[in-house]
Tab-separated table of C-alpha atoms and ligand atoms in Angstrom:
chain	number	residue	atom	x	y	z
A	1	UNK	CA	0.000	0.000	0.000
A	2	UNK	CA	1.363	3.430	-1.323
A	3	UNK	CA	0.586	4.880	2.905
A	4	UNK	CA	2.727	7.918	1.226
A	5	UNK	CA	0.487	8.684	-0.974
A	6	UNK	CA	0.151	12.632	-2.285
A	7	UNK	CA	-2.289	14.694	-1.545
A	8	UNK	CA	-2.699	17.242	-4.567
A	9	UNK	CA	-4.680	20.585	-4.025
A	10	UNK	CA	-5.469	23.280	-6.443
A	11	UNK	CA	-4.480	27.019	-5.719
A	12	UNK	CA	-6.288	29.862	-7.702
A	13	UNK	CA	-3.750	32.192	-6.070
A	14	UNK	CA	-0.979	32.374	-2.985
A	15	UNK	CA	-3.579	32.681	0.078
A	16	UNK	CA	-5.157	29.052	-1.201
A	17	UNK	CA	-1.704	27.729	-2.100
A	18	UNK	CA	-0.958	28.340	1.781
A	19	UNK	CA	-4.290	27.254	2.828
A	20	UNK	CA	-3.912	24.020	1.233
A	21	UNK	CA	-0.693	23.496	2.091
A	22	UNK	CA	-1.715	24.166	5.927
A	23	UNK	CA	-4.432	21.978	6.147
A	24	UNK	CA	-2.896	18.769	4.707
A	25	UNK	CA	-1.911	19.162	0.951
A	26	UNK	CA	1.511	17.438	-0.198
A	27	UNK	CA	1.479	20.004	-3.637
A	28	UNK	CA	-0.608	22.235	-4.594
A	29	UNK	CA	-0.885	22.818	-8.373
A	30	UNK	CA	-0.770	26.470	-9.729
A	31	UNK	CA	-1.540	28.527	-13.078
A	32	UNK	CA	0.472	31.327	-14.148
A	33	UNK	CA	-0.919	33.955	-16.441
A	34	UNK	CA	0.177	32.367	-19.526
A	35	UNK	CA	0.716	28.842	-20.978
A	36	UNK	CA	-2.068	27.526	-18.618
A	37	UNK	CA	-5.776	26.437	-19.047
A	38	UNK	CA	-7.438	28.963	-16.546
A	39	UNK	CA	-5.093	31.306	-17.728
A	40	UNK	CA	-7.615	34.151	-17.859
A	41	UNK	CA	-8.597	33.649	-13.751
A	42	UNK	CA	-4.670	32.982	-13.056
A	43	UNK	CA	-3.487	35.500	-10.349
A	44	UNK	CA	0.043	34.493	-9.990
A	45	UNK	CA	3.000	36.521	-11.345
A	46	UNK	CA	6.159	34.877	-11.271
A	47	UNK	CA	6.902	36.613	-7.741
A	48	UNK	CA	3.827	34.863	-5.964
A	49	UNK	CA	4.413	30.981	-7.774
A	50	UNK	CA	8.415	31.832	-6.367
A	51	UNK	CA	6.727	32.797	-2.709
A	52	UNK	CA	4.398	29.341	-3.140
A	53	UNK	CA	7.645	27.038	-3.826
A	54	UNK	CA	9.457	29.339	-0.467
A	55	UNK	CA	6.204	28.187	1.696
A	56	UNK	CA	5.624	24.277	0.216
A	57	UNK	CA	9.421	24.166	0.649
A	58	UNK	CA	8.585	25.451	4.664
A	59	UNK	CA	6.250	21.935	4.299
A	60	UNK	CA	8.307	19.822	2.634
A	61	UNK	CA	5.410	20.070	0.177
A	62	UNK	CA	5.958	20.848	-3.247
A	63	UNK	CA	4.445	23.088	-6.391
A	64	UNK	CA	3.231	21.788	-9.627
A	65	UNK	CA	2.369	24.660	-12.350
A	66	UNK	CA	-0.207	23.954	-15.531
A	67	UNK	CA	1.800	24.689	-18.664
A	68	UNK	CA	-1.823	22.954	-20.014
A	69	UNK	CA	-2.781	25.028	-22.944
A	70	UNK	CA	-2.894	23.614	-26.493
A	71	UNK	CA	-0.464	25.788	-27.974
A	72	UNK	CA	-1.272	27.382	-31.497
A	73	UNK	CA	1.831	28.478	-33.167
A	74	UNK	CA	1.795	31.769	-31.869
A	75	UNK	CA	1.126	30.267	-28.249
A	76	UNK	CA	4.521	29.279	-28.077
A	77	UNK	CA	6.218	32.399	-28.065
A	78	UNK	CA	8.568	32.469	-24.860
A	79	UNK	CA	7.805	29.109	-23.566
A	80	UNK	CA	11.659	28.507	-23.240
A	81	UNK	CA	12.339	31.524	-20.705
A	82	UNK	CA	9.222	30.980	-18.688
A	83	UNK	CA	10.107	26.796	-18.282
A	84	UNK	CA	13.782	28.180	-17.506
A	85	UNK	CA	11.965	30.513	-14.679
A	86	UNK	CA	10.334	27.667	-12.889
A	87	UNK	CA	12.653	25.489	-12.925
A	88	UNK	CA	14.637	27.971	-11.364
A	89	UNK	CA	12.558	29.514	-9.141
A	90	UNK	CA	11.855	26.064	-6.750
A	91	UNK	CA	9.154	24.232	-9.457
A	92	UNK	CA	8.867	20.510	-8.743
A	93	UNK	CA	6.606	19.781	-11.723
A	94	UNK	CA	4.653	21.182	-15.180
A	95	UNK	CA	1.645	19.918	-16.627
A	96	UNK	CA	1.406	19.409	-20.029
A	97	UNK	CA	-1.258	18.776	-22.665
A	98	UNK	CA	1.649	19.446	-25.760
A	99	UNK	CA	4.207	16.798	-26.961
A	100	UNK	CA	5.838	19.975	-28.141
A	101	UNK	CA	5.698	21.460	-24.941
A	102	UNK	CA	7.531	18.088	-23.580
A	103	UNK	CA	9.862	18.177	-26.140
A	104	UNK	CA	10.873	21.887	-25.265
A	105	UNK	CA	10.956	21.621	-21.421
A	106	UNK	CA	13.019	18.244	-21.507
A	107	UNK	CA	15.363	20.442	-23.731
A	108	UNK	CA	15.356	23.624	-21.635
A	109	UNK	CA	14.572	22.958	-18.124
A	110	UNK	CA	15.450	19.540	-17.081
A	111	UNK	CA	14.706	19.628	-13.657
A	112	UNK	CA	11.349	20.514	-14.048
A	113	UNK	CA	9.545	16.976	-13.758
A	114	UNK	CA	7.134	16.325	-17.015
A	115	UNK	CA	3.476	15.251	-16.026
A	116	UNK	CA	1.020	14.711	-18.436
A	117	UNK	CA	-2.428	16.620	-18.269
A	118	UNK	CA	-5.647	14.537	-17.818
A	119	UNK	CA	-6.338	16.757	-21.093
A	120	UNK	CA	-4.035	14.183	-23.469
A	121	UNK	CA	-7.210	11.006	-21.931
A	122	UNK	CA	-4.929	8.768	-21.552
A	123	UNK	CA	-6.253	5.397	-20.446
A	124	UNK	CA	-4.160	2.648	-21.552
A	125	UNK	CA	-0.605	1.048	-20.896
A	126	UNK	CA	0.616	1.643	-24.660
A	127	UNK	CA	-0.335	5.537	-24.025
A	128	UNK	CA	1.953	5.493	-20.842
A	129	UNK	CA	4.830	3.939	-22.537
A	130	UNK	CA	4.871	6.128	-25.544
A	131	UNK	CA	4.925	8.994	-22.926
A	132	UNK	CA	7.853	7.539	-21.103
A	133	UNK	CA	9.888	7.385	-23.993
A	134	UNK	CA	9.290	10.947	-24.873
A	135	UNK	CA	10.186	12.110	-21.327
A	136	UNK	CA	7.530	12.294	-18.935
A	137	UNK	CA	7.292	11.442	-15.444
A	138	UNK	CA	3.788	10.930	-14.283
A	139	UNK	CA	0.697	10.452	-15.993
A	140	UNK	CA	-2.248	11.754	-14.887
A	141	UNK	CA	-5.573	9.686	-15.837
A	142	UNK	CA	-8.077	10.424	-18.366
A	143	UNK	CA	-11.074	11.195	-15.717
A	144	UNK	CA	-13.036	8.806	-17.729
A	145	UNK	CA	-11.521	5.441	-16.516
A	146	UNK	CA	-12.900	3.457	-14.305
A	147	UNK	CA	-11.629	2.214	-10.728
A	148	UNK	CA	-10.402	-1.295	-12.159
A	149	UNK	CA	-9.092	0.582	-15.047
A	150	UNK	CA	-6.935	3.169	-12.386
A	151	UNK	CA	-5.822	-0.168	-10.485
A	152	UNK	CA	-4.966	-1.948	-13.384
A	153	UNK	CA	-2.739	0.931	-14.707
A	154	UNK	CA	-1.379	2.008	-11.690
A	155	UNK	CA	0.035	-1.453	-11.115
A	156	UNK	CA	1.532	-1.935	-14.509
A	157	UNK	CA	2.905	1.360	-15.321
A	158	UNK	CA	6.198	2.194	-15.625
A	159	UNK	CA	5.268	5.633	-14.797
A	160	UNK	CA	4.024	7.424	-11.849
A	161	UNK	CA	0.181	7.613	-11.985
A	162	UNK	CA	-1.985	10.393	-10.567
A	163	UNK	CA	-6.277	10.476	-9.971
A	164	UNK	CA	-8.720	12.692	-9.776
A	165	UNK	CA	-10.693	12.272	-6.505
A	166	UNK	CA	-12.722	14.850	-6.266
A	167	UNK	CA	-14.064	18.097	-7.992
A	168	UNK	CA	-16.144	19.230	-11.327
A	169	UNK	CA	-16.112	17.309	-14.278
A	170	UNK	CA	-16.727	18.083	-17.811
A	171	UNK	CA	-19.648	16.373	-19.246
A	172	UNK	CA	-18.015	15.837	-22.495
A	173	UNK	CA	-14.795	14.289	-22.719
A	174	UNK	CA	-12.150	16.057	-20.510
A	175	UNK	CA	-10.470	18.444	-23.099
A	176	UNK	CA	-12.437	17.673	-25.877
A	177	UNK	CA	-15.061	20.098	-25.857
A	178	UNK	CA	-15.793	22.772	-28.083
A	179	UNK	CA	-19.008	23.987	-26.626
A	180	UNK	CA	-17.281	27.351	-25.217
A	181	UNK	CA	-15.508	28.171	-28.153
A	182	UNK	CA	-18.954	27.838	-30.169
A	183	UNK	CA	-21.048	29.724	-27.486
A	184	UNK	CA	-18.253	32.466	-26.577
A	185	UNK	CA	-15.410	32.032	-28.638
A	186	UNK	CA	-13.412	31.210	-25.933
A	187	UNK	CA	-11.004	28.185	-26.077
A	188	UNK	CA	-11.330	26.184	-23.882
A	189	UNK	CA	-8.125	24.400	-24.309
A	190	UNK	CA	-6.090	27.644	-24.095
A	191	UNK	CA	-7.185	28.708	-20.755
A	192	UNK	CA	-10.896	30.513	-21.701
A	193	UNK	CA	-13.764	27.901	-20.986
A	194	UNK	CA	-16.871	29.967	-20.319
A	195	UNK	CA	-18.523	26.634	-18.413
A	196	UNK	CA	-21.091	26.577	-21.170
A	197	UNK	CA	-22.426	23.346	-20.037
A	198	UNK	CA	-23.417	24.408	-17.220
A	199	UNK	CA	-25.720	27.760	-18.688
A	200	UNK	CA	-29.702	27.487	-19.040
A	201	UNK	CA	-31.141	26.792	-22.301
A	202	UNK	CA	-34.397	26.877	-23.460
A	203	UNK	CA	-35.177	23.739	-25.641
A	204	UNK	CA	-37.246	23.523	-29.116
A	205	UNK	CA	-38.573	20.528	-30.431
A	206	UNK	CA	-40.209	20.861	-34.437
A	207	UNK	CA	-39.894	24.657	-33.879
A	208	UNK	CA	-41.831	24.417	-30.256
A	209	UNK	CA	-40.134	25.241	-26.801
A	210	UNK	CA	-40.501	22.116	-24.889
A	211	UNK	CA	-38.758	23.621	-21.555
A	212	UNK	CA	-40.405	25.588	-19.091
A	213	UNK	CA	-39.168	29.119	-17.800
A	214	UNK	CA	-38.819	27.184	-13.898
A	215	UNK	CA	-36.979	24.200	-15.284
A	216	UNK	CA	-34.414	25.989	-18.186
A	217	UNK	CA	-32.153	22.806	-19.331
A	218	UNK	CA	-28.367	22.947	-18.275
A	219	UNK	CA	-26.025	19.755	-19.049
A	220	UNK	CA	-24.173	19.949	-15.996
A	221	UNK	CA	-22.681	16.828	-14.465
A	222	UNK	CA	-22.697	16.400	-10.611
A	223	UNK	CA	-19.049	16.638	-9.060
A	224	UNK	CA	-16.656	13.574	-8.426
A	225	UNK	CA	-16.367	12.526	-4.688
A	226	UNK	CA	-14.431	9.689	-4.501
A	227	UNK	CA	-13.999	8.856	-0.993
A	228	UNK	CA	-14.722	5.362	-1.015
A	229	UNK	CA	-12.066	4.771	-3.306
A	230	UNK	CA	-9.033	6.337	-1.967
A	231	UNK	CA	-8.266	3.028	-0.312
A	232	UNK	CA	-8.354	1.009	-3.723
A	233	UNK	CA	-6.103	3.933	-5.081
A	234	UNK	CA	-3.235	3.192	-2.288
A	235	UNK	CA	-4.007	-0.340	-2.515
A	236	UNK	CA	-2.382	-0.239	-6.330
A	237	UNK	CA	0.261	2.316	-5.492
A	238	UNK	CA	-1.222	5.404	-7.346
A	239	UNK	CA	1.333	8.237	-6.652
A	240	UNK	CA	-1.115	11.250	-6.100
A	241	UNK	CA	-4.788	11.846	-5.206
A	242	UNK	CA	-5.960	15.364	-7.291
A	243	UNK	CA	-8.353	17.834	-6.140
A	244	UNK	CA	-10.126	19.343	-9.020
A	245	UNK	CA	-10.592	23.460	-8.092
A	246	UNK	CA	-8.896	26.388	-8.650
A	247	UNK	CA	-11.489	28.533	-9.024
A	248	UNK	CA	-12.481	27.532	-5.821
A	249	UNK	CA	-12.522	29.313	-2.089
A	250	UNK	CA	-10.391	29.859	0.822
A	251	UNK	CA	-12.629	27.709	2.876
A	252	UNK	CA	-13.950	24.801	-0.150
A	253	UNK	CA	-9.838	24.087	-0.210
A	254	UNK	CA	-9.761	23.665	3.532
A	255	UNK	CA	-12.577	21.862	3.579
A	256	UNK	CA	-11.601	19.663	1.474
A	257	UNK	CA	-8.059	18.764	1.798
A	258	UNK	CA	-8.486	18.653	5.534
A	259	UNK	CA	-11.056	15.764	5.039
A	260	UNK	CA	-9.394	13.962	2.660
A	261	UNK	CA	-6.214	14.128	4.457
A	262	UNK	CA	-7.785	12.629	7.672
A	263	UNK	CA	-9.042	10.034	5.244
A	264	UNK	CA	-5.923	9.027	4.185
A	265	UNK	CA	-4.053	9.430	7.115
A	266	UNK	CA	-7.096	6.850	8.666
A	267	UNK	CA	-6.336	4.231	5.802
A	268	UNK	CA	-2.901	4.231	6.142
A	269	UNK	CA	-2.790	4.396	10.012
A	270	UNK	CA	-5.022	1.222	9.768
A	271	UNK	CA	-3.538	-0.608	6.875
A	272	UNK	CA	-6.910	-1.686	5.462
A	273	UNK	CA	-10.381	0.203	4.140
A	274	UNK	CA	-12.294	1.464	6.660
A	275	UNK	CA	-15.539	0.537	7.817
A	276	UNK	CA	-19.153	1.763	5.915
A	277	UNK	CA	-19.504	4.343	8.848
A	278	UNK	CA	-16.234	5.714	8.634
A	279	UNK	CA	-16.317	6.272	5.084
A	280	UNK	CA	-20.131	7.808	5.360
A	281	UNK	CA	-18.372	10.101	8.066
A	282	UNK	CA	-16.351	11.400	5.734
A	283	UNK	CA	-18.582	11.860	2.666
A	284	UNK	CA	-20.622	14.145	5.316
A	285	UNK	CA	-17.789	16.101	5.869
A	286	UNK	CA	-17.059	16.895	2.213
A	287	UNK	CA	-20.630	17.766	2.044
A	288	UNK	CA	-19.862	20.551	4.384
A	289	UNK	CA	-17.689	22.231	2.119
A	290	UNK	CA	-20.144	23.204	-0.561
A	291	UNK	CA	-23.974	22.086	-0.989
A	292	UNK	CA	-23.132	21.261	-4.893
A	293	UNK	CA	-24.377	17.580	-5.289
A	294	UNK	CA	-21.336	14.557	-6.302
A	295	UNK	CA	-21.071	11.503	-7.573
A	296	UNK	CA	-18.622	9.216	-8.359
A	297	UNK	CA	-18.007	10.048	-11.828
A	298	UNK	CA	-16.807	7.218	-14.245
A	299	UNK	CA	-15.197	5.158	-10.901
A	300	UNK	CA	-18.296	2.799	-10.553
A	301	UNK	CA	-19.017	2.428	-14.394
A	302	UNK	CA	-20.008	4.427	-17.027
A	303	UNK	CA	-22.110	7.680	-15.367
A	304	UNK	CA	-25.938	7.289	-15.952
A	305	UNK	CA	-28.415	9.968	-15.729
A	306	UNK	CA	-28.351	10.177	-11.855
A	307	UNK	CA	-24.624	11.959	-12.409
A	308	UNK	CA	-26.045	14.432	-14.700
A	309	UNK	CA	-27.830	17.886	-13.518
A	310	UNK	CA	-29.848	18.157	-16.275
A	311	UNK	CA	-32.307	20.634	-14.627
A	312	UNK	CA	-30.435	22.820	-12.628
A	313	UNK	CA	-26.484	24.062	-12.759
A	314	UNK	CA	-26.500	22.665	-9.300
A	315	UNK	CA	-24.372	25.514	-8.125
A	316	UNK	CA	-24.555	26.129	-4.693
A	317	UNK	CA	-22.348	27.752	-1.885
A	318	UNK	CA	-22.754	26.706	1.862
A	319	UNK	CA	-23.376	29.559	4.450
A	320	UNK	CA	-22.110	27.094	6.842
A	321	UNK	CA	-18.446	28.963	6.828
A	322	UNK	CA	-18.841	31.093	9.659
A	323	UNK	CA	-15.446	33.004	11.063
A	324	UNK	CA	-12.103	32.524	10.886
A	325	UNK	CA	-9.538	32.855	14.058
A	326	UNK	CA	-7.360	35.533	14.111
A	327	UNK	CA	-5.923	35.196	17.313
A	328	UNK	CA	-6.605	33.266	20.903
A	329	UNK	CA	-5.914	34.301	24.189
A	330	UNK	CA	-5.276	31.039	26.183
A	331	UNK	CA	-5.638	33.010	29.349
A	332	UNK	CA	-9.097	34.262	28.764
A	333	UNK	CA	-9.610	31.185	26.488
A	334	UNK	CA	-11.509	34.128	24.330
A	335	UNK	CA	-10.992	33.816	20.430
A	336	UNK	CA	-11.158	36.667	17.926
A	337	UNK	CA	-13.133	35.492	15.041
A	338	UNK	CA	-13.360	37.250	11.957
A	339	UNK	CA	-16.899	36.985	10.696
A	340	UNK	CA	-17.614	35.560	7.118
A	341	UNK	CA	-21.273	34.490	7.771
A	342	UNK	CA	-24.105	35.139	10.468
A	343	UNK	CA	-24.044	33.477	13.613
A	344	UNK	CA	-25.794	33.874	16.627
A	345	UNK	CA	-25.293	33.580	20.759
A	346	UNK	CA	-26.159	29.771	21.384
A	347	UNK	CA	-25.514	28.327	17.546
A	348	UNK	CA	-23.939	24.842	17.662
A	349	UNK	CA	-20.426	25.711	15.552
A	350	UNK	CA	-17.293	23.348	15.183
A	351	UNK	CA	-13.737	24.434	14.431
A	352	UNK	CA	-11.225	22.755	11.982
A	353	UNK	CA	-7.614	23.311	11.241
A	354	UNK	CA	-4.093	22.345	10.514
A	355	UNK	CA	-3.989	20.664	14.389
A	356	UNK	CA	-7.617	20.353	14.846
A	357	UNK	CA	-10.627	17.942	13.719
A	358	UNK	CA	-13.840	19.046	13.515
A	359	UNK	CA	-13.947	20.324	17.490
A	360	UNK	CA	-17.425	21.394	18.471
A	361	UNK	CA	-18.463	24.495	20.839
A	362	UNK	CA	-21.626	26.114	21.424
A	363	UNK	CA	-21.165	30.181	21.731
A	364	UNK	CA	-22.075	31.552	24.782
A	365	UNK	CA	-21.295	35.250	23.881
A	366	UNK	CA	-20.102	37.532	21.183
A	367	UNK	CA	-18.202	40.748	22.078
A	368	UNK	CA	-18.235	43.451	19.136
A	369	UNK	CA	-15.479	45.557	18.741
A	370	UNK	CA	-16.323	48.337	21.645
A	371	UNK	CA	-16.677	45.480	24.176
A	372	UNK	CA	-20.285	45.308	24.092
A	373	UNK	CA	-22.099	42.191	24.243
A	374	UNK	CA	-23.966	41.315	20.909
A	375	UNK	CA	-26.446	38.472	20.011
A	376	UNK	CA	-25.884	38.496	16.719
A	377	UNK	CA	-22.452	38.565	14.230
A	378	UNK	CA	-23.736	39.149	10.851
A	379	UNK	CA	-21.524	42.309	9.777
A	380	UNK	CA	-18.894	40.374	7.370
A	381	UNK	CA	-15.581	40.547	8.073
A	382	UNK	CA	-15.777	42.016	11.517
A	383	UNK	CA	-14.086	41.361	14.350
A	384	UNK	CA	-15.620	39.850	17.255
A	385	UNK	CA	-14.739	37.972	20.496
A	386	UNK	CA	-15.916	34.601	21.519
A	387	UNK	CA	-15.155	32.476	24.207
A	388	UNK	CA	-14.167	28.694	23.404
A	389	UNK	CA	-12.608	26.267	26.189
A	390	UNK	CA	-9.979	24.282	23.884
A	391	UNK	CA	-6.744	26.254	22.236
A	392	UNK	CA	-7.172	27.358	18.681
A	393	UNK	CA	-4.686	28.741	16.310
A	394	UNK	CA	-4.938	31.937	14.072
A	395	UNK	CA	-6.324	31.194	10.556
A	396	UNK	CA	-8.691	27.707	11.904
A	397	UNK	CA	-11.676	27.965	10.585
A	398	UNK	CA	-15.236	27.836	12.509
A	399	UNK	CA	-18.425	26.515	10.588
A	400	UNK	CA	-22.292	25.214	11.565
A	401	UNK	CA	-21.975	21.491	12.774
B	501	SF4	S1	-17.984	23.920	-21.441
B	501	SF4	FE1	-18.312	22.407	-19.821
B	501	SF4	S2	-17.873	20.419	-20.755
B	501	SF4	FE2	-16.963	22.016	-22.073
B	501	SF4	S3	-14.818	22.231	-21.379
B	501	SF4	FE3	-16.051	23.760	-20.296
B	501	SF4	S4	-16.638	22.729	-18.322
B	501	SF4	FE4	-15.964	21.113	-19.776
């Protein structure tokens, strides 16, 4: 069993690179403004993907960067100087969806380990091999295999393997979807997908609109959670479990990296899979990080229409994110919370963190910033004192149990 087995985070910029790193994540993966899908919602300069290598270093974690466009001829156009910069600058790893792109950082920036984007679909052992020979290092899955299909391949490769476990995934073929360009003209394989899929539309049938204005059509497909098989993925040695997310916030990454990494931890502490409950535990807990519904993608078979959202877009962002701690006074045992959501004198809150699972409290006061006793927090992002027994640490996070 791979018990090592990394954790891999996405960062849409340096506060969620830390935050992931924090709470559990072995690498976090990274865009930079160019050269990268999500290239458009990138906000790291060269500076802040240097200051995330300085803090994963701090870890012993480690920073992966999307080099993922498909590169048009003109795309190319100082790919050589920017590989050069991240190999320099502390870069463990690119990801690539261009055998040019291989070609050129092999050439330029050895270091730099190659692995390729779930964009190239790979799903067979011929695929890996012909990617070995050209250079890379680890392969990461075409989303669309199954769980045997993951085992099978991570036991027979000659390559390092990586897995989605959890996050959005495109209802057409991962990377081969055109819909955005047609809708927006956006690409989406150079950084600009405009989630199309996931927009209303009204449908016509023999020039008659067959949807109604309550229930517009979307073709959305429910997020992977894959929980229940992170212990078949260390069973077969996979090298690294992927978070799918960089659009995502502060408190989704915490969220979820801290749950997955007490899953793991659990599995490998234990040596075997863990029991129905335990694994139902933990499903819950992902649930608290956003109220968007998941599945498990293509790891149980090919997806039916229960993964689909055909209805709705299914978005949906929890108000259960409360506060976060900015400092604790262990004398007073009073925390000062900054607020993010409404909460009130006697609400049933938990906190989580780097050091901390999930520890419960009920709040017996808040103090507003002139000292005076309040019932109710719901200013965001002020500053208010509560009192909670156990120590906490700046930048834990509280939420509704
Ligand atoms: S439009 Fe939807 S299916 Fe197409 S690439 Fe974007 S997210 Fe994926």
């Amino acid at each position: 069993m791979n018990k090592k087995i990394e954790l891999l985070a996405p960062a849409g910029d340096l506060e969620r690179a830390k935050t992931a790193i924090r709470f559990g994540a072995d690498a976090v993966y990274l865009g930079g403004k160019r050269f990268s899908l999500r290239s458009r919602a990138s906000n790291f300069e060269i500076e802040d993907i240097a200051e995330a290598c300085k803090f994963a270093k701090s870890y012993g974690a480690h920073v992966h960067v999307t080099v993922n466009m498909i590169p048009h001829e003109e795309d190319l156009e100082g790919i050589e100087e920017y590989l050069q910069i991240l190999e320099k600058i502390g870069v463990t790893a690119i990801i690539v969806a261009s055998v040019a792109i291989i070609e050129i950082a092999k050439k330029v920036a050895p270091k730099l380990e190659v692995h390729l984007s779930t964009q190239m679909s790979t799903t067979n052992l011929a695929a890996i091999e012909f990617y070995k020979n050209l250079g890379v290092d680890r392969v990461v899955l075409a989303r669309e295999c199954n769980i045997d299909q993951v085992k099978y391949l991570a036991q027979n490769s000659p390559l390092s393997i990586e897995a989605f476990i959890h996050g959005g995934m495109c209802v057409n073929y991962s990377g081969r979807c055109t819909l955005s360009n047609q809708m927006t003209f956006r690409d989406a394989n150079r950084g600009g997908c405009a989630q199309s899929c996931r927009w209303k539309y009204h449908l016509y049938k023999d020039g008659k609109e067959i949807s109604h204005e309550d229930c517009l059509f979307s073709m959305s497909s429910k997020d992977l959670m894959a929980v229940d098989y992170v212990y078949d993925m260390m069973e077969s040695n996979v090298a690294s479990l992927k978070i799918e997310g960089r659009m995502k916030t502060n408190y989704y990454i915490a969220s979820v990296v801290k749950t997955y990494r007490m899953l793991i931890d659990e599995i490998a502490a234990k040596g075997s899979n863990l029991s129905a409950e335990r694994l139902a535990y933990y499903r819950k807990e992902i649930s608290k990080a956003e109220n968007r519904p998941c599945a498990d993608g293509f790891y149980g078979g090919l997806p039916t229409h229960k993964t689909h959202l055909y209805g709705v877009n299914g978005a949906g962002v929890t108000h259960d994110f409360v506060g976060i701690v900015l400092a604790y006074d262990e004398t007073k045992k009073l925390a000062r919370i900054q607020s993010r959501n409404v909460f009130k004198v006697d609400d049933e809150l938990e906190v989580f963190g780097p050091h901390i699972n999930n520890e419960p409290f009920k709040v017996k006061r808040i103090i507003d910033q002139d000292g005076i006793d309040i019932n109710v927090s719901n200013r965001p992002m002020a500053e208010v004192l509560v009192p909670i027994d156990f120590k906490v640490e700046p930048l834990d996070m509280i939420r509704r149990r």
